Amino acid sequence: MKVTSIALSALLLIAAGTHTHAFAPKTTTGVTKSSSIKVVQPIVSAKSTALFTATAPINAARVATELGLDYTPIAPFGKGATSPDLGGDAKKVLGGKGANLAEMSELGLSVPPGFTITTECCDRYCGDWNESLPPALWESIVASIDGVQDAMRSEFGSPENPLLLSVRSGAAISMPGMMDTVLNLGMNDQVVEGLAKKTGNPRFAWDSYRRFLEMFGNVVLEIPRSHFEDELDDIKYEKGVDEDSDLSADDLQELVERFKGVYESMNLSFPQDVFEQLKLSIGAVFSGWTGPRAIKYREVENIRDLLGTAVNVQAMVFGNMGETSGTGVCFSRDPNVGTSELFGEFLINAQGEDVVAG
């Protein structure tokens, strides 16, 4: 299968001598398709939101029929994963990002495991589902999280062995800057402490938490990003530093408390339940399809006849663990002139949004 013009961040990072981090053994092979996928429901306890109980197996075709969908609503990806054979409809159903992730998985590339919720679900979410996730779809999503946990050998919401996720949009036609992303999903007051202990890197843990609080607050709860940026600028001024990366672990822990204060000032509360975080984030990305920015962009670019955006839920890979990690974007062609050569840019000790946000 030929790969053309796919953004491959890993290529740039390898070339630059930097690396990103994911908490998984090198022998992990990714999500594999099974004829008996467990349905799992979160049991929320005072200690952890990452406890599960198995129920009946999920039948993807049955779920699609129950929901009145033309395609199965979820497609797994990751090294060793098998996605549905959609032929020429792959981009239409999985979006450009989801189709490329599936293609790279089939090529055997080390794609962090995850799954794509189809554009058809977005169309229904913004239509007759009245901006809610039907129980059958939610059960399929939770079961898919179980698959990512197995692949990463970690647990979503576990303070001892945490799995963090990214939730990204991806329509069939790229709409840069118009759709939403939430990174580091799964952080809460217990997970941040466990992540600091597991990695031996408290600064990384608190940096990831403050990033999540800002992105979740802005994308999901529609708190103006400027409220968080003002707090960040204030603490950098008080500590006498110029760059975010110059803030210490203690500084970032203080910043987290200030970010929580932003929520309180808006009479909003940050959900500590990681599954509530996930459900709200998926809904926010779907809703972004009908937001003013996205609608105006499609009008200006004359983009028509798309079902909506897909949602890609994927295990986090971290570029903010120190000076030996980084993030970047790389293309197999130079987007300026179209020549067949690698083109990209990267930042050290940063996360993806730092690059695309300029």
mmCIF file of N, CA and C in Angstrom, residues 84-164:
data_model
loop_
_atom_site.group_PDB
_atom_site.id
_atom_site.type_symbol
_atom_site.label_atom_id
_atom_site.label_comp_id
_atom_site.label_asym_id
_atom_site.label_seq_id
_atom_site.Cartn_x
_atom_site.Cartn_y
_atom_site.Cartn_z
ATOM 1 N N PRO A 84 -11.712 -1.928 9.676
ATOM 2 C CA PRO A 84 -12.650 -2.375 8.641
ATOM 3 C C PRO A 84 -12.147 -2.046 7.249
ATOM 4 N N ASP A 85 -12.435 -2.900 6.282
ATOM 5 C CA ASP A 85 -12.050 -2.649 4.900
ATOM 6 C C ASP A 85 -13.101 -1.730 4.275
ATOM 7 N N LEU A 86 -12.775 -0.445 4.225
ATOM 8 C CA LEU A 86 -13.723 0.553 3.740
ATOM 9 C C LEU A 86 -13.449 0.976 2.304
ATOM 10 N N GLY A 87 -12.347 0.465 1.726
ATOM 11 C CA GLY A 87 -12.033 0.788 0.341
ATOM 12 C C GLY A 87 -11.924 2.287 0.123
ATOM 13 N N GLY A 88 -12.600 2.777 -0.894
ATOM 14 C CA GLY A 88 -12.563 4.197 -1.233
ATOM 15 C C GLY A 88 -13.320 5.083 -0.264
ATOM 16 N N ASP A 89 -14.066 4.478 0.685
ATOM 17 C CA ASP A 89 -14.818 5.269 1.654
ATOM 18 C C ASP A 89 -14.026 5.548 2.923
ATOM 19 N N ALA A 90 -12.762 5.135 2.988
ATOM 20 C CA ALA A 90 -11.998 5.248 4.234
ATOM 21 C C ALA A 90 -11.945 6.684 4.758
ATOM 22 N N LYS A 91 -11.574 7.629 3.900
ATOM 23 C CA LYS A 91 -11.489 9.019 4.357
ATOM 24 C C LYS A 91 -12.865 9.582 4.685
ATOM 25 N N LYS A 92 -13.848 9.210 3.905
ATOM 26 C CA LYS A 92 -15.211 9.689 4.154
ATOM 27 C C LYS A 92 -15.687 9.266 5.542
ATOM 28 N N VAL A 93 -15.365 8.036 5.930
ATOM 29 C CA VAL A 93 -15.891 7.470 7.178
ATOM 30 C C VAL A 93 -14.964 7.722 8.358
ATOM 31 N N LEU A 94 -13.656 7.578 8.141
ATOM 32 C CA LEU A 94 -12.692 7.698 9.233
ATOM 33 C C LEU A 94 -12.042 9.075 9.303
ATOM 34 N N GLY A 95 -12.295 9.923 8.309
ATOM 35 C CA GLY A 95 -11.601 11.197 8.234
ATOM 36 C C GLY A 95 -10.178 10.988 7.739
ATOM 37 N N GLY A 96 -9.528 12.062 7.336
ATOM 38 C CA GLY A 96 -8.181 11.943 6.809
ATOM 39 C C GLY A 96 -7.205 11.392 7.824
ATOM 40 N N LYS A 97 -7.267 11.877 9.053
ATOM 41 C CA LYS A 97 -6.347 11.432 10.100
ATOM 42 C C LYS A 97 -6.587 9.969 10.435
ATOM 43 N N GLY A 98 -7.858 9.597 10.619
ATOM 44 C CA GLY A 98 -8.175 8.217 10.961
ATOM 45 C C GLY A 98 -7.799 7.246 9.856
ATOM 46 N N ALA A 99 -8.037 7.636 8.590
ATOM 47 C CA ALA A 99 -7.679 6.769 7.461
ATOM 48 C C ALA A 99 -6.167 6.583 7.389
ATOM 49 N N ASN A 100 -5.400 7.660 7.631
ATOM 50 C CA ASN A 100 -3.944 7.555 7.608
ATOM 51 C C ASN A 100 -3.415 6.714 8.763
ATOM 52 N N LEU A 101 -4.018 6.853 9.936
ATOM 53 C CA LEU A 101 -3.615 6.025 11.075
ATOM 54 C C LEU A 101 -3.860 4.550 10.780
ATOM 55 N N ALA A 102 -5.007 4.255 10.158
ATOM 56 C CA ALA A 102 -5.309 2.871 9.795
ATOM 57 C C ALA A 102 -4.312 2.347 8.759
ATOM 58 N N GLU A 103 -3.971 3.190 7.787
ATOM 59 C CA GLU A 103 -3.037 2.792 6.746
ATOM 60 C C GLU A 103 -1.650 2.532 7.319
ATOM 61 N N MET A 104 -1.176 3.424 8.190
ATOM 62 C CA MET A 104 0.129 3.235 8.806
ATOM 63 C C MET A 104 0.152 1.991 9.688
ATOM 64 N N SER A 105 -0.973 1.712 10.350
ATOM 65 C CA SER A 105 -1.062 0.498 11.170
ATOM 66 C C SER A 105 -0.918 -0.744 10.312
ATOM 67 N N GLU A 106 -1.599 -0.747 9.169
ATOM 68 C CA GLU A 106 -1.523 -1.899 8.269
ATOM 69 C C GLU A 106 -0.114 -2.091 7.717
ATOM 70 N N LEU A 107 0.649 -1.005 7.620
ATOM 71 C CA LEU A 107 2.024 -1.093 7.139
ATOM 72 C C LEU A 107 2.982 -1.600 8.215
ATOM 73 N N GLY A 108 2.477 -1.754 9.437
ATOM 74 C CA GLY A 108 3.307 -2.258 10.519
ATOM 75 C C GLY A 108 4.103 -1.197 11.236
ATOM 76 N N LEU A 109 3.794 0.087 11.002
ATOM 77 C CA LEU A 109 4.489 1.157 11.713
ATOM 78 C C LEU A 109 4.045 1.195 13.174
ATOM 79 N N SER A 110 4.906 1.707 14.035
ATOM 80 C CA SER A 110 4.626 1.721 15.479
ATOM 81 C C SER A 110 3.707 2.882 15.831
ATOM 82 N N VAL A 111 2.465 2.743 15.467
ATOM 83 C CA VAL A 111 1.449 3.752 15.759
ATOM 84 C C VAL A 111 0.906 3.515 17.172
ATOM 85 N N PRO A 112 0.949 4.510 18.050
ATOM 86 C CA PRO A 112 0.350 4.322 19.379
ATOM 87 C C PRO A 112 -1.109 3.892 19.239
ATOM 88 N N PRO A 113 -1.555 2.920 20.034
ATOM 89 C CA PRO A 113 -2.890 2.344 19.849
ATOM 90 C C PRO A 113 -4.007 3.327 20.169
ATOM 91 N N GLY A 114 -5.137 3.102 19.527
ATOM 92 C CA GLY A 114 -6.305 3.914 19.760
ATOM 93 C C GLY A 114 -7.439 3.464 18.866
ATOM 94 N N PHE A 115 -8.404 4.338 18.661
ATOM 95 C CA PHE A 115 -9.550 3.996 17.815
ATOM 96 C C PHE A 115 -10.170 5.272 17.269
ATOM 97 N N THR A 116 -10.847 5.119 16.147
ATOM 98 C CA THR A 116 -11.524 6.227 15.487
ATOM 99 C C THR A 116 -13.026 6.043 15.598
ATOM 100 N N ILE A 117 -13.719 7.071 16.054
ATOM 101 C CA ILE A 117 -15.184 7.100 16.044
ATOM 102 C C ILE A 117 -15.582 7.826 14.761
ATOM 103 N N THR A 118 -16.437 7.233 13.975
ATOM 104 C CA THR A 118 -16.632 7.644 12.580
ATOM 105 C C THR A 118 -17.332 8.992 12.400
ATOM 106 N N THR A 119 -17.154 9.530 11.212
ATOM 107 C CA THR A 119 -17.830 10.781 10.835
ATOM 108 C C THR A 119 -19.343 10.608 10.833
ATOM 109 N N GLU A 120 -19.790 9.398 10.561
ATOM 110 C CA GLU A 120 -21.228 9.135 10.580
ATOM 111 C C GLU A 120 -21.803 9.372 11.974
ATOM 112 N N CYS A 121 -21.042 9.022 13.003
ATOM 113 C CA CYS A 121 -21.479 9.276 14.376
ATOM 114 C C CYS A 121 -21.560 10.777 14.645
ATOM 115 N N CYS A 122 -20.629 11.556 14.076
ATOM 116 C CA CYS A 122 -20.684 13.010 14.227
ATOM 117 C C CYS A 122 -21.954 13.562 13.597
ATOM 118 N N ASP A 123 -22.278 13.076 12.405
ATOM 119 C CA ASP A 123 -23.478 13.526 11.706
ATOM 120 C C ASP A 123 -24.723 13.279 12.553
ATOM 121 N N ARG A 124 -24.783 12.111 13.171
ATOM 122 C CA ARG A 124 -25.943 11.767 13.998
ATOM 123 C C ARG A 124 -25.911 12.518 15.336
ATOM 124 N N TYR A 125 -24.699 12.677 15.902
ATOM 125 C CA TYR A 125 -24.559 13.394 17.174
ATOM 126 C C TYR A 125 -25.093 14.823 17.030
ATOM 127 N N CYS A 126 -24.743 15.467 15.924
ATOM 128 C CA CYS A 126 -25.188 16.839 15.679
ATOM 129 C C CYS A 126 -26.610 16.899 15.132
ATOM 130 N N GLY A 127 -27.208 15.735 14.868
ATOM 131 C CA GLY A 127 -28.555 15.657 14.322
ATOM 132 C C GLY A 127 -29.532 15.036 15.293
ATOM 133 N N ASP A 128 -30.009 13.835 14.950
ATOM 134 C CA ASP A 128 -31.093 13.250 15.743
ATOM 135 C C ASP A 128 -30.658 12.648 17.073
ATOM 136 N N TRP A 129 -29.349 12.568 17.350
ATOM 137 C CA TRP A 129 -28.909 12.142 18.685
ATOM 138 C C TRP A 129 -28.926 13.301 19.673
ATOM 139 N N ASN A 130 -29.199 14.501 19.180
ATOM 140 C CA ASN A 130 -29.347 15.687 20.039
ATOM 141 C C ASN A 130 -28.146 15.904 20.957
ATOM 142 N N GLU A 131 -26.953 15.809 20.360
ATOM 143 C CA GLU A 131 -25.698 16.055 21.064
ATOM 144 C C GLU A 131 -25.538 15.186 22.314
ATOM 145 N N SER A 132 -25.845 13.912 22.164
ATOM 146 C CA SER A 132 -25.603 12.939 23.232
ATOM 147 C C SER A 132 -25.086 11.656 22.599
ATOM 148 N N LEU A 133 -24.350 10.874 23.378
ATOM 149 C CA LEU A 133 -23.823 9.594 22.913
ATOM 150 C C LEU A 133 -24.769 8.486 23.350
ATOM 151 N N PRO A 134 -25.376 7.757 22.412
ATOM 152 C CA PRO A 134 -26.284 6.677 22.778
ATOM 153 C C PRO A 134 -25.577 5.628 23.635
ATOM 154 N N PRO A 135 -26.298 4.954 24.528
ATOM 155 C CA PRO A 135 -25.680 3.947 25.402
ATOM 156 C C PRO A 135 -24.900 2.885 24.643
ATOM 157 N N ALA A 136 -25.416 2.421 23.511
ATOM 158 C CA ALA A 136 -24.717 1.370 22.756
ATOM 159 C C ALA A 136 -23.374 1.866 22.243
ATOM 160 N N LEU A 137 -23.321 3.117 21.806
ATOM 161 C CA LEU A 137 -22.054 3.680 21.328
ATOM 162 C C LEU A 137 -21.102 3.882 22.499
ATOM 163 N N TRP A 138 -21.604 4.382 23.612
ATOM 164 C CA TRP A 138 -20.740 4.609 24.767
ATOM 165 C C TRP A 138 -20.140 3.293 25.273
ATOM 166 N N GLU A 139 -20.940 2.227 25.287
ATOM 167 C CA GLU A 139 -20.406 0.927 25.697
ATOM 168 C C GLU A 139 -19.289 0.476 24.757
ATOM 169 N N SER A 140 -19.450 0.742 23.474
ATOM 170 C CA SER A 140 -18.411 0.376 22.510
ATOM 171 C C SER A 140 -17.145 1.195 22.734
ATOM 172 N N ILE A 141 -17.304 2.465 23.079
ATOM 173 C CA ILE A 141 -16.152 3.326 23.355
ATOM 174 C C ILE A 141 -15.395 2.824 24.582
ATOM 175 N N VAL A 142 -16.125 2.503 25.646
ATOM 176 C CA VAL A 142 -15.486 2.021 26.872
ATOM 177 C C VAL A 142 -14.771 0.702 26.623
ATOM 178 N N ALA A 143 -15.395 -0.181 25.824
ATOM 179 C CA ALA A 143 -14.748 -1.441 25.477
ATOM 180 C C ALA A 143 -13.476 -1.202 24.671
ATOM 181 N N SER A 144 -13.495 -0.191 23.821
ATOM 182 C CA SER A 144 -12.312 0.138 23.021
ATOM 183 C C SER A 144 -11.196 0.681 23.900
ATOM 184 N N ILE A 145 -11.546 1.420 24.953
ATOM 185 C CA ILE A 145 -10.545 1.871 25.923
ATOM 186 C C ILE A 145 -9.879 0.666 26.572
ATOM 187 N N ASP A 146 -10.656 -0.356 26.847
ATOM 188 C CA ASP A 146 -10.102 -1.584 27.433
ATOM 189 C C ASP A 146 -9.035 -2.172 26.522
ATOM 190 N N GLY A 147 -9.273 -2.116 25.203
ATOM 191 C CA GLY A 147 -8.286 -2.619 24.255
ATOM 192 C C GLY A 147 -7.001 -1.809 24.278
ATOM 193 N N VAL A 148 -7.125 -0.473 24.396
ATOM 194 C CA VAL A 148 -5.942 0.377 24.460
ATOM 195 C C VAL A 148 -5.171 0.096 25.751
ATOM 196 N N GLN A 149 -5.901 -0.101 26.843
ATOM 197 C CA GLN A 149 -5.258 -0.450 28.112
ATOM 198 C C GLN A 149 -4.431 -1.726 27.976
ATOM 199 N N ASP A 150 -5.016 -2.735 27.338
ATOM 200 C CA ASP A 150 -4.301 -3.999 27.159
ATOM 201 C C ASP A 150 -3.025 -3.792 26.356
ATOM 202 N N ALA A 151 -3.123 -2.986 25.295
ATOM 203 C CA ALA A 151 -1.965 -2.763 24.439
ATOM 204 C C ALA A 151 -0.860 -1.989 25.156
ATOM 205 N N MET A 152 -1.263 -1.019 25.962
ATOM 206 C CA MET A 152 -0.292 -0.174 26.652
ATOM 207 C C MET A 152 0.113 -0.725 28.010
ATOM 208 N N ARG A 153 -0.600 -1.759 28.472
ATOM 209 C CA ARG A 153 -0.358 -2.344 29.798
ATOM 210 C C ARG A 153 -0.421 -1.279 30.887
ATOM 211 N N SER A 154 -1.452 -0.479 30.804
ATOM 212 C CA SER A 154 -1.703 0.569 31.786
ATOM 213 C C SER A 154 -3.204 0.731 31.930
ATOM 214 N N GLU A 155 -3.628 1.543 32.897
ATOM 215 C CA GLU A 155 -5.054 1.652 33.208
ATOM 216 C C GLU A 155 -5.511 3.104 33.180
ATOM 217 N N PHE A 156 -6.599 3.323 32.504
ATOM 218 C CA PHE A 156 -7.189 4.651 32.397
ATOM 219 C C PHE A 156 -7.753 5.057 33.751
ATOM 220 N N GLY A 157 -7.194 6.114 34.344
ATOM 221 C CA GLY A 157 -7.650 6.582 35.648
ATOM 222 C C GLY A 157 -6.907 6.004 36.825
ATOM 223 N N SER A 158 -5.968 5.089 36.586
ATOM 224 C CA SER A 158 -5.227 4.470 37.683
ATOM 225 C C SER A 158 -4.121 5.389 38.171
ATOM 226 N N PRO A 159 -4.058 5.695 39.468
ATOM 227 C CA PRO A 159 -2.945 6.497 39.981
ATOM 228 C C PRO A 159 -1.613 5.747 39.932
ATOM 229 N N GLU A 160 -1.668 4.410 40.027
ATOM 230 C CA GLU A 160 -0.434 3.629 40.073
ATOM 231 C C GLU A 160 0.172 3.392 38.690
ATOM 232 N N ASN A 161 -0.676 3.230 37.678
ATOM 233 C CA ASN A 161 -0.191 2.866 36.349
ATOM 234 C C ASN A 161 -1.047 3.567 35.298
ATOM 235 N N PRO A 162 -0.964 4.896 35.213
ATOM 236 C CA PRO A 162 -1.958 5.652 34.442
ATOM 237 C C PRO A 162 -1.780 5.570 32.937
ATOM 238 N N LEU A 163 -2.913 5.548 32.252
ATOM 239 C CA LEU A 163 -2.983 5.708 30.805
ATOM 240 C C LEU A 163 -3.604 7.065 30.531
ATOM 241 N N LEU A 164 -2.913 7.896 29.762
ATOM 242 C CA LEU A 164 -3.468 9.171 29.322
ATOM 243 C C LEU A 164 -3.788 9.104 27.840
#
